Amino acid sequence: MKKTETIYQDGSHKWLAIVRDQDRPGYLIDTNEYLVVNGKQGLLLDPGGAEIFPAVFSALSSEFDPSALSAIFASHQDPDTCSSLALWLEFNPEMRCYVSWLWAGFIPHFGGNSDTFIPIPDEGMDISLNGLPLRAIPAHYLHSSGNFHLYDRQAKILFSGDVGAAVLPAGEEGLFVEKFDTHIRHAEGFHRRWMGSNDAKRRWCERVSQLGIDMLCPQHGAIYRGADVQRFINWFDELQVGIVQY
């Protein structure tokens, strides 16, 4: 069963993390979903796979009226990211989905039609959530060829998709990274294999280092906060990626 944690709140502007599904089948990788709320509208980030839709829907509904969801943000095309799309659209056919233009013809295989999708150009774009300015930040080839992260300047939160992700063992399931040096061991192999371009990685590190980030929220694993945000960026900048050992 998933649980919902408020990780930021300033009046009616808040972020909710939907995390840690202890009851999921063992063959499924665990995922984090995030909800950005401003006033009475919400934007759901990487809503997850069809298999976990009931758990995500239930956890979200305990804190927010799901009928007030105006859109979904899909960082990329993977099934663990957005294969639940058809189920969300069945609940609300008017919901929109922000996604890289590269995947706008592929993700509809999960559901939706030409009116559902708002394609994001390669350079990114501004997104308004009931007047709250959000920014789609390019993260191409990290790991998808059409990949975006979402930055909330007011909350100083960056949703980073698979960048920063870690597959945590039993007993290390806290919401936040507490011991960086221990935690990062669970991220290293994933980043070496799944991140496809050292050049793209360096450009991303340069880009996000110029943002004010208090929390870096990946799709898998724990959230980086405070000094651990820049610590992760520095670690990632030095890591050699796109490597397969066999």
CSV table of C-alpha atoms in Angstrom, one decimal:
chain,number,residue,atom,x,y,z
A,1,MET,CA,0.0,0.0,0.0
A,2,LYS,CA,1.4,3.4,-1.0
A,3,LYS,CA,1.6,6.3,1.5
A,4,THR,CA,1.4,10.0,0.8
A,5,GLU,CA,3.8,12.5,2.4
A,6,THR,CA,3.7,16.3,2.2
A,7,ILE,CA,7.2,17.4,1.3
A,8,TYR,CA,6.5,21.1,0.8
A,9,GLN,CA,3.7,23.5,1.7
A,10,ASP,CA,3.3,27.2,1.5
A,11,GLY,CA,-0.4,28.1,1.8
A,12,SER,CA,-2.3,26.3,-1.0
A,13,HIS,CA,0.9,25.6,-2.9
A,14,LYS,CA,2.2,22.2,-2.0
A,15,TRP,CA,4.0,19.0,-3.1
A,16,LEU,CA,3.0,15.5,-2.2
A,17,ALA,CA,5.1,12.4,-2.6
A,18,ILE,CA,3.3,9.1,-3.2
A,19,VAL,CA,5.9,6.5,-2.2
A,20,ARG,CA,6.9,3.1,-1.0
A,21,ASP,CA,4.4,0.5,-2.2
A,22,GLN,CA,5.2,-2.4,0.2
A,23,ASP,CA,2.3,-4.5,-1.2
A,24,ARG,CA,3.4,-4.3,-4.9
A,25,PRO,CA,4.3,-7.6,-6.6
A,26,GLY,CA,8.0,-8.4,-6.2
A,27,TYR,CA,8.6,-8.4,-9.9
A,28,LEU,CA,7.7,-4.7,-10.2
A,29,ILE,CA,10.3,-1.9,-9.5
A,30,ASP,CA,9.1,0.5,-6.9
A,31,THR,CA,8.2,4.0,-8.1
A,32,ASN,CA,7.6,7.5,-6.6
A,33,GLU,CA,4.8,9.6,-7.9
A,34,TYR,CA,4.5,13.3,-7.1
A,35,LEU,CA,1.6,15.7,-7.0
A,36,VAL,CA,2.0,19.5,-7.3
A,37,VAL,CA,-1.0,21.4,-6.0
A,38,ASN,CA,-1.7,25.1,-6.4
A,39,GLY,CA,-5.1,26.2,-5.1
A,40,LYS,CA,-7.7,23.7,-6.3
A,41,GLN,CA,-5.7,22.3,-9.2
A,42,GLY,CA,-3.1,19.6,-9.3
A,43,LEU,CA,-0.5,18.2,-11.7
A,44,LEU,CA,0.5,14.6,-11.3
A,45,LEU,CA,4.1,13.7,-12.2
A,46,ASP,CA,4.9,10.3,-13.8
A,47,PRO,CA,1.7,8.7,-12.6
A,48,GLY,CA,3.1,5.2,-12.8
A,49,GLY,CA,2.2,1.9,-14.4
A,50,ALA,CA,-1.3,0.4,-14.9
A,51,GLU,CA,-0.5,-2.3,-12.3
A,52,ILE,CA,-0.2,0.2,-9.5
A,53,PHE,CA,-2.9,2.6,-10.5
A,54,PRO,CA,-5.3,1.5,-7.7
A,55,ALA,CA,-2.6,2.1,-5.1
A,56,VAL,CA,-1.7,5.5,-6.5
A,57,PHE,CA,-5.3,6.6,-6.9
A,58,SER,CA,-6.1,5.6,-3.3
A,59,ALA,CA,-3.1,7.3,-1.8
A,60,LEU,CA,-3.7,10.5,-3.8
A,61,SER,CA,-7.4,10.5,-3.0
A,62,SER,CA,-6.7,10.5,0.7
A,63,GLU,CA,-5.1,14.0,0.4
A,64,PHE,CA,-6.5,15.6,-2.8
A,65,ASP,CA,-9.7,15.5,-4.9
A,66,PRO,CA,-8.6,13.5,-8.0
A,67,SER,CA,-11.3,15.2,-10.1
A,68,ALA,CA,-9.2,18.4,-9.7
A,69,LEU,CA,-6.2,17.0,-11.5
A,70,SER,CA,-5.8,19.2,-14.6
A,71,ALA,CA,-2.9,17.4,-16.2
A,72,ILE,CA,-0.2,14.7,-16.1
A,73,PHE,CA,3.5,15.4,-16.7
A,74,ALA,CA,5.4,12.4,-18.2
A,75,SER,CA,9.1,12.7,-18.0
A,76,HIS,CA,9.5,10.1,-20.8
A,77,GLN,CA,7.8,7.1,-22.4
A,78,ASP,CA,8.6,4.1,-20.1
A,79,PRO,CA,5.7,1.9,-18.8
A,80,ASP,CA,6.6,2.5,-15.2
A,81,THR,CA,6.2,6.2,-15.9
A,82,CYS,CA,2.8,6.5,-17.6
A,83,SER,CA,1.2,3.2,-18.7
A,84,SER,CA,-1.6,4.0,-16.3
A,85,LEU,CA,-2.6,6.9,-18.6
A,86,ALA,CA,-5.7,5.2,-20.0
A,87,LEU,CA,-7.0,4.6,-16.5
A,88,TRP,CA,-6.5,8.2,-15.5
A,89,LEU,CA,-8.2,9.3,-18.7
A,90,GLU,CA,-11.1,6.9,-18.0
A,91,PHE,CA,-11.6,8.8,-14.7
A,92,ASN,CA,-11.2,12.2,-16.4
A,93,PRO,CA,-11.2,12.3,-20.2
A,94,GLU,CA,-10.4,16.0,-20.2
A,95,MET,CA,-7.1,15.5,-18.5
A,96,ARG,CA,-4.0,16.7,-20.5
A,97,CYS,CA,-0.6,15.1,-20.7
A,98,TYR,CA,2.7,17.1,-21.1
A,99,VAL,CA,5.3,14.9,-22.9
A,100,SER,CA,8.2,15.4,-25.2
A,101,TRP,CA,7.2,15.9,-28.8
A,102,LEU,CA,9.3,12.8,-29.6
A,103,TRP,CA,6.9,10.5,-27.7
A,104,ALA,CA,3.6,12.2,-28.7
A,105,GLY,CA,2.9,9.6,-31.3
A,106,PHE,CA,4.0,6.6,-29.1
A,107,ILE,CA,2.4,7.3,-25.7
A,108,PRO,CA,-1.1,7.3,-27.1
A,109,HIS,CA,-0.6,3.5,-27.4
A,110,PHE,CA,-1.2,3.7,-23.6
A,111,GLY,CA,-4.4,5.7,-24.2
A,112,GLY,CA,-5.6,9.2,-25.1
A,113,ASN,CA,-6.1,10.9,-28.4
A,114,SER,CA,-4.6,14.0,-30.3
A,115,ASP,CA,-6.4,16.4,-27.8
A,116,THR,CA,-4.8,14.7,-24.8
A,117,PHE,CA,-1.2,15.5,-25.4
A,118,ILE,CA,0.7,18.8,-25.1
A,119,PRO,CA,4.1,18.2,-26.8
A,120,ILE,CA,7.1,19.8,-25.2
A,121,PRO,CA,9.8,21.1,-27.6
A,122,ASP,CA,13.4,20.0,-27.1
A,123,GLU,CA,14.4,23.3,-25.4
A,124,GLY,CA,11.6,22.9,-22.8
A,125,MET,CA,8.7,25.1,-22.0
A,126,ASP,CA,6.9,27.0,-19.2
A,127,ILE,CA,3.8,25.3,-17.7
A,128,SER,CA,1.3,27.1,-15.6
A,129,LEU,CA,-0.6,25.3,-12.9
A,130,ASN,CA,-3.4,27.7,-11.9
A,131,GLY,CA,-1.0,30.5,-12.2
A,132,LEU,CA,2.0,28.7,-10.6
A,133,PRO,CA,5.0,28.9,-13.0
A,134,LEU,CA,6.7,25.5,-13.6
A,135,ARG,CA,9.4,24.8,-16.1
A,136,ALA,CA,10.1,21.7,-18.2
A,137,ILE,CA,13.9,21.3,-18.1
A,138,PRO,CA,15.6,19.3,-20.9
A,139,ALA,CA,17.2,16.1,-19.7
A,140,HIS,CA,17.6,14.3,-23.1
A,141,TYR,CA,19.4,10.9,-23.1
A,142,LEU,CA,19.1,10.7,-19.3
A,143,HIS,CA,18.0,8.1,-20.0
A,144,SER,CA,15.4,8.6,-22.8
A,145,SER,CA,16.2,10.4,-26.0
A,146,GLY,CA,13.2,12.7,-25.3
A,147,ASN,CA,13.3,13.4,-21.6
A,148,PHE,CA,12.3,16.3,-19.3
A,149,HIS,CA,12.4,17.2,-15.7
A,150,LEU,CA,10.1,19.7,-14.0
A,151,TYR,CA,11.3,22.6,-11.9
A,152,ASP,CA,9.2,24.6,-9.4
A,153,ARG,CA,11.1,27.8,-8.8
A,154,GLN,CA,8.9,28.9,-5.8
A,155,ALA,CA,9.3,25.6,-4.0
A,156,LYS,CA,12.9,25.1,-5.2
A,157,ILE,CA,12.0,21.5,-6.1
A,158,LEU,CA,13.3,19.7,-9.2
A,159,PHE,CA,11.5,16.5,-10.2
A,160,SER,CA,14.4,14.6,-11.8
A,161,GLY,CA,12.8,11.4,-13.2
A,162,ASP,CA,15.4,8.7,-13.4
A,163,VAL,CA,18.3,11.0,-12.6
A,164,GLY,CA,19.1,10.4,-8.9
A,165,ALA,CA,17.2,7.1,-8.9
A,166,ALA,CA,18.3,4.3,-6.6
A,167,VAL,CA,16.9,0.8,-6.1
A,168,LEU,CA,16.9,0.5,-2.4
A,169,PRO,CA,17.3,-2.7,-0.4
A,170,ALA,CA,15.0,-3.8,2.4
A,171,GLY,CA,15.6,-1.7,5.5
A,172,GLU,CA,16.7,1.4,3.6
A,173,GLU,CA,13.3,2.8,2.6
A,174,GLY,CA,13.3,6.3,4.1
A,175,LEU,CA,11.7,9.2,2.3
A,176,PHE,CA,14.9,11.3,2.3
A,177,VAL,CA,18.6,10.4,1.8
A,178,GLU,CA,20.1,10.4,5.2
A,179,LYS,CA,23.6,9.0,4.5
A,180,PHE,CA,24.7,10.1,1.1
A,181,ASP,CA,27.8,7.9,0.8
A,182,THR,CA,25.8,4.8,1.7
A,183,HIS,CA,22.8,5.7,-0.4
A,184,ILE,CA,24.8,6.5,-3.6
A,185,ARG,CA,26.1,3.0,-3.8
A,186,HIS,CA,22.6,1.9,-4.7
A,187,ALA,CA,22.5,4.5,-7.5
A,188,GLU,CA,25.9,4.0,-9.2
A,189,GLY,CA,25.2,0.9,-11.3
A,190,PHE,CA,21.9,2.2,-12.4
A,191,HIS,CA,23.3,5.5,-13.6
A,192,ARG,CA,26.3,3.9,-15.4
A,193,ARG,CA,24.0,1.6,-17.4
A,194,TRP,CA,20.9,3.7,-18.0
A,195,MET,CA,22.3,7.1,-18.6
A,196,GLY,CA,23.4,7.1,-22.3
A,197,SER,CA,25.6,10.2,-22.8
A,198,ASN,CA,28.4,11.8,-20.9
A,199,ASP,CA,28.0,14.9,-22.9
A,200,ALA,CA,24.3,15.2,-22.1
A,201,LYS,CA,25.0,14.4,-18.5
A,202,ARG,CA,27.5,17.3,-18.2
A,203,ARG,CA,25.1,19.7,-19.9
A,204,TRP,CA,22.4,18.7,-17.4
A,205,CYS,CA,24.7,19.2,-14.5
A,206,GLU,CA,25.7,22.6,-15.7
A,207,ARG,CA,22.1,23.6,-16.3
A,208,VAL,CA,20.6,22.5,-13.0
A,209,SER,CA,23.6,23.8,-11.0
A,210,GLN,CA,22.4,27.3,-12.0
A,211,LEU,CA,18.9,26.7,-10.4
A,212,GLY,CA,18.1,27.1,-6.8
A,213,ILE,CA,17.2,23.5,-5.7
A,214,ASP,CA,16.3,22.6,-2.1
A,215,MET,CA,15.0,19.1,-3.1
A,216,LEU,CA,15.8,16.8,-6.0
A,217,CYS,CA,13.0,14.3,-6.3
A,218,PRO,CA,13.7,11.1,-8.4
A,219,GLN,CA,11.2,8.6,-9.7
A,220,HIS,CA,12.8,5.8,-7.7
A,221,GLY,CA,14.4,5.8,-4.3
A,222,ALA,CA,14.9,8.6,-1.8
A,223,ILE,CA,14.7,12.4,-2.1
A,224,TYR,CA,17.9,14.4,-2.0
A,225,ARG,CA,17.7,17.7,0.0
A,226,GLY,CA,19.9,20.5,1.2
A,227,ALA,CA,23.6,20.0,0.6
A,228,ASP,CA,23.0,16.5,-0.8
A,229,VAL,CA,21.5,18.0,-3.9
A,230,GLN,CA,24.7,19.6,-5.0
A,231,ARG,CA,26.6,16.6,-3.7
A,232,PHE,CA,24.6,14.4,-6.1
A,233,ILE,CA,25.1,16.8,-9.0
A,234,ASN,CA,28.9,16.8,-8.4
A,235,TRP,CA,29.0,13.0,-8.1
A,236,PHE,CA,26.9,12.6,-11.3
A,237,ASP,CA,29.1,15.1,-13.2
A,238,GLU,CA,32.2,13.0,-12.5
A,239,LEU,CA,30.6,9.6,-13.2
A,240,GLN,CA,31.3,7.9,-16.5
A,241,VAL,CA,28.0,6.7,-17.9
A,242,GLY,CA,26.8,4.6,-20.9
A,243,ILE,CA,29.0,1.7,-19.8
A,244,VAL,CA,28.1,-2.0,-20.0
A,245,GLN,CA,30.3,-4.6,-18.5
A,246,TYR,CA,29.8,-8.2,-19.7
